[in-house]
Coordinates of C-alpha atoms in Angstrom, one line a residue:
M968 CA 0.0 0.1 0.1
S969 CA 1.1 3.6 -0.5
E970 CA 2.1 5.9 2.3
S971 CA -1.2 7.8 1.8
E972 CA -3.3 4.7 2.3
H973 CA -1.7 4.2 5.7
A974 CA -2.1 7.9 6.8
E975 CA -4.3 8.6 9.8
P976 CA -7.5 10.5 9.2
T977 CA -7.2 14.1 9.9
A978 CA -9.7 16.2 12.2
D979 CA -12.4 18.1 10.6
T980 CA -11.1 21.7 11.1
T981 CA -14.3 23.2 9.8
A982 CA -16.3 22.3 13.0
G983 CA -16.9 25.2 15.3
P984 CA -15.2 25.6 18.7
G985 CA -16.4 22.9 21.2
S986 CA -19.0 21.5 18.6
A987 CA -17.8 18.0 19.1
E988 CA -18.0 18.1 22.8
L989 CA -21.4 19.7 23.3
D990 CA -24.0 17.2 24.5
V991 CA -26.7 19.2 26.4
H992 CA -28.4 15.9 27.6
R993 CA -25.2 15.2 29.7
M994 CA -25.3 18.5 31.5
P995 CA -27.1 18.7 34.9
G996 CA -30.6 19.3 34.1
G997 CA -30.3 18.4 30.5
L998 CA -31.7 20.3 27.7
R999 CA -34.2 22.1 29.9
A1000 CA -31.4 23.7 32.0
A1001 CA -29.3 24.5 28.9
V1002 CA -32.3 26.4 27.4
E1003 CA -32.8 28.2 30.7
A1004 CA -29.2 29.1 31.0
V1005 CA -29.1 30.7 27.5
L1006 CA -32.3 32.6 28.1
M1007 CA -30.8 34.1 31.2
V1008 CA -28.0 35.9 29.3
I1009 CA -29.7 36.9 26.0
D1010 CA -30.4 40.7 25.4
E1011 CA -32.9 40.2 22.7
P1012 CA -35.6 37.5 21.9
V1013 CA -34.0 34.3 20.4
A1014 CA -35.8 32.3 17.8
D1015 CA -36.3 28.6 18.3
A1016 CA -34.1 27.7 15.2
V1017 CA -31.3 29.9 16.4
L1018 CA -31.4 28.3 20.0
A1019 CA -31.7 24.8 18.6
A1020 CA -28.7 25.4 16.3
A1021 CA -26.5 26.7 19.2
L1022 CA -27.4 23.7 21.4
E1023 CA -27.1 21.2 18.5
V1024 CA -30.6 19.7 18.9
P1025 CA -33.6 19.5 16.6
T1026 CA -35.8 22.7 16.5
P1027 CA -39.0 20.9 17.2
T1028 CA -37.4 19.6 20.5
V1029 CA -36.4 23.1 21.6
S1030 CA -39.8 24.5 20.6
E1031 CA -41.4 21.9 22.8
V1032 CA -39.1 22.7 25.8
L1033 CA -39.9 26.3 25.4
E1034 CA -43.6 25.9 25.5
Q1035 CA -43.2 23.6 28.5
L1036 CA -41.2 26.1 30.4
S1037 CA -43.5 28.9 29.5
G1038 CA -46.5 26.9 30.8
E1039 CA -44.8 25.8 34.0
Y1040 CA -43.7 29.4 34.8
D1041 CA -47.3 30.7 34.5
E1042 CA -48.7 27.6 36.5
Q1043 CA -46.2 28.0 39.3
Q1044 CA -46.8 31.9 39.4
R1045 CA -43.1 32.6 39.2
G1046 CA -41.8 36.1 39.3
F1047 CA -40.8 35.8 35.6
M1048 CA -42.4 34.6 32.6
L1049 CA -41.1 33.2 29.3
R1050 CA -42.9 34.5 26.2
R1051 CA -42.6 34.8 22.6
Y1052 CA -41.9 38.4 21.3
A1053 CA -40.7 39.7 18.0
G1054 CA -40.3 36.3 16.5
G1055 CA -38.3 34.9 19.4
W1056 CA -38.4 33.9 23.1
R1057 CA -37.2 35.8 26.1
V1058 CA -37.6 36.0 29.9
Y1059 CA -39.5 39.0 31.3
S1060 CA -40.5 40.0 34.8
R1061 CA -44.0 39.3 35.4
A1062 CA -46.3 42.2 35.0
E1063 CA -48.1 41.5 38.4
C1064 CA -44.7 42.0 40.1
A1065 CA -44.1 45.3 38.5
P1066 CA -44.6 47.4 41.7
A1067 CA -41.9 45.4 43.5
V1068 CA -39.4 45.7 40.7
E1069 CA -40.2 49.4 40.4
R1070 CA -39.7 50.0 44.0
F1071 CA -36.3 48.3 44.0
L1072 CA -35.0 49.9 40.7
L1073 CA -36.4 53.4 41.3
G1074 CA -36.4 53.7 45.0
G1075 CA -33.7 55.4 47.2
A1076 CA -30.2 55.2 46.0
Q1077 CA -31.3 53.1 43.0
A1078 CA -33.1 55.9 41.5
R1079 CA -30.1 57.9 40.4
L1080 CA -29.1 57.4 36.7
S1081 CA -25.5 57.7 35.4
Q1082 CA -24.6 60.5 33.1
A1083 CA -24.3 57.8 30.3
A1084 CA -27.8 56.5 31.0
L1085 CA -29.3 60.0 31.0
E1086 CA -27.6 60.8 27.6
T1087 CA -28.8 57.5 26.2
L1088 CA -32.3 58.0 27.5
A1089 CA -32.4 61.6 25.8
V1090 CA -31.3 60.0 22.5
V1091 CA -34.1 57.4 22.8
A1092 CA -36.7 60.0 23.7
Y1093 CA -36.0 62.4 20.9
R1094 CA -35.3 60.0 18.0
Q1095 CA -37.6 57.0 18.8
P1096 CA -38.1 54.4 17.6
I1097 CA -34.4 54.0 17.2
S1098 CA -32.0 51.1 17.0
R1099 CA -29.1 50.4 19.3
S1100 CA -26.7 51.1 16.5
R1101 CA -28.1 54.6 15.9
I1102 CA -28.0 55.2 19.7
S1103 CA -24.3 54.3 19.6
A1104 CA -23.8 56.5 16.7
V1105 CA -24.9 59.6 18.5
R1106 CA -23.1 58.9 21.7
G1107 CA -19.9 57.6 19.9
V1108 CA -19.6 54.5 22.3
S1109 CA -21.3 51.1 22.8
V1110 CA -24.6 51.4 24.7
D1111 CA -25.4 47.7 25.4
G1112 CA -25.0 48.0 29.1
V1113 CA -26.8 51.2 29.4
V1114 CA -29.8 50.0 27.2
R1115 CA -30.0 47.0 29.4
T1116 CA -30.3 49.2 32.5
L1117 CA -32.9 51.4 30.9
L1118 CA -35.0 48.5 29.9
A1119 CA -34.8 46.9 33.4
R1120 CA -36.0 50.1 34.9
G1121 CA -38.8 50.3 32.7
L1122 CA -37.9 53.7 31.0
I1123 CA -37.6 52.3 27.6
A1124 CA -39.1 49.4 25.8
E1125 CA -38.4 47.3 22.7
V1126 CA -40.4 48.3 19.6
P1127 CA -40.6 45.6 16.9
P1128 CA -39.5 46.9 13.5
E1129 CA -41.8 46.7 10.5
N1130 CA -39.3 44.5 8.8
P1131 CA -38.8 41.3 10.9
A1132 CA -35.2 41.2 9.6
A1133 CA -34.3 44.7 10.8
A1134 CA -32.7 45.5 14.1
M1135 CA -34.8 45.8 17.2
L1136 CA -35.9 49.5 17.9
F1137 CA -36.4 51.2 21.3
G1138 CA -38.9 53.9 22.5
T1139 CA -39.8 55.4 25.8
T1140 CA -42.4 54.1 28.1
D1141 CA -45.5 55.5 30.1
L1142 CA -43.3 55.2 33.1
F1143 CA -40.7 57.6 31.5
L1144 CA -43.4 60.2 30.9
Q1145 CA -44.5 59.9 34.5
R1146 CA -41.0 60.4 35.7
M1147 CA -40.6 63.4 33.5
G1148 CA -43.9 64.8 34.7
V1149 CA -45.4 65.1 31.2
S1150 CA -48.4 63.3 29.7
D1151 CA -47.1 63.4 26.0
L1152 CA -43.8 63.4 24.3
D1153 CA -44.7 66.7 22.6
E1154 CA -44.3 68.3 26.0
L1155 CA -40.7 67.6 26.2
P1156 CA -38.3 70.5 25.8
A1157 CA -37.2 71.3 22.2
L1158 CA -33.8 69.3 22.1
A1159 CA -34.4 67.3 18.9
P1160 CA -33.1 70.0 16.6
Y1161 CA -29.7 69.6 18.3
L1162 CA -29.4 65.8 17.4
P1163 CA -28.1 64.4 14.2
D1164 CA -30.7 63.8 11.5
D1165 CA -31.7 60.1 10.6
D1166 CA -29.5 60.1 7.4
V1167 CA -26.4 61.3 9.4
L1168 CA -27.0 58.5 11.9
D1169 CA -27.2 55.9 9.2
D1170 CA -23.9 57.2 7.8
L1171 CA -22.2 57.0 11.2
A1172 CA -23.5 53.5 11.8
A1173 CA -22.4 52.4 8.3
E1174 CA -18.9 53.7 9.1
G1175 CA -18.7 51.6 12.2
L1176 CA -18.9 54.4 14.6
A1177 CA -22.0 52.8 16.4

């Protein structure tokens, strides 16, 4: 036989990192625990197919687990709920628990927003609905952490785009209006003329300044 016929087979270098080792069924809690772990760290709703691909299991299996978890959380009256939103799944605080969450996040020392949060909130208020990349374009820095803080405090909320393939948009909430002491966005001070136009924001985002 030739030398090539005796050669050992080489590893498949096209496989992704850790793909050969991942077996969610061997993890403590199995697939259900793996799904919950991912849901705890996502910033935006995740689609069944995307979650299934990451965990290397069939999509129908993941969909069934998501439906089961959602039903169990509701039945057990947990402080959080799992629901489908904007074509994906995400964990949210239960609406009935909003007074407790608001008291914690907005009461006492927790009420003070950082300068970065205030600036980001102003951009959302005057340019809503606005994407995360456009917010970053105005501020010149990443706003991922600040956006999460404002979402958690209930001052901004996700606004599904008309095009499902487009980036998630953000807008202010009724709680924001209450905290500002106004009943409508038209009552806010005239700050919008000092912010970049939409075309400028698009150019900045396209140049990687978001």
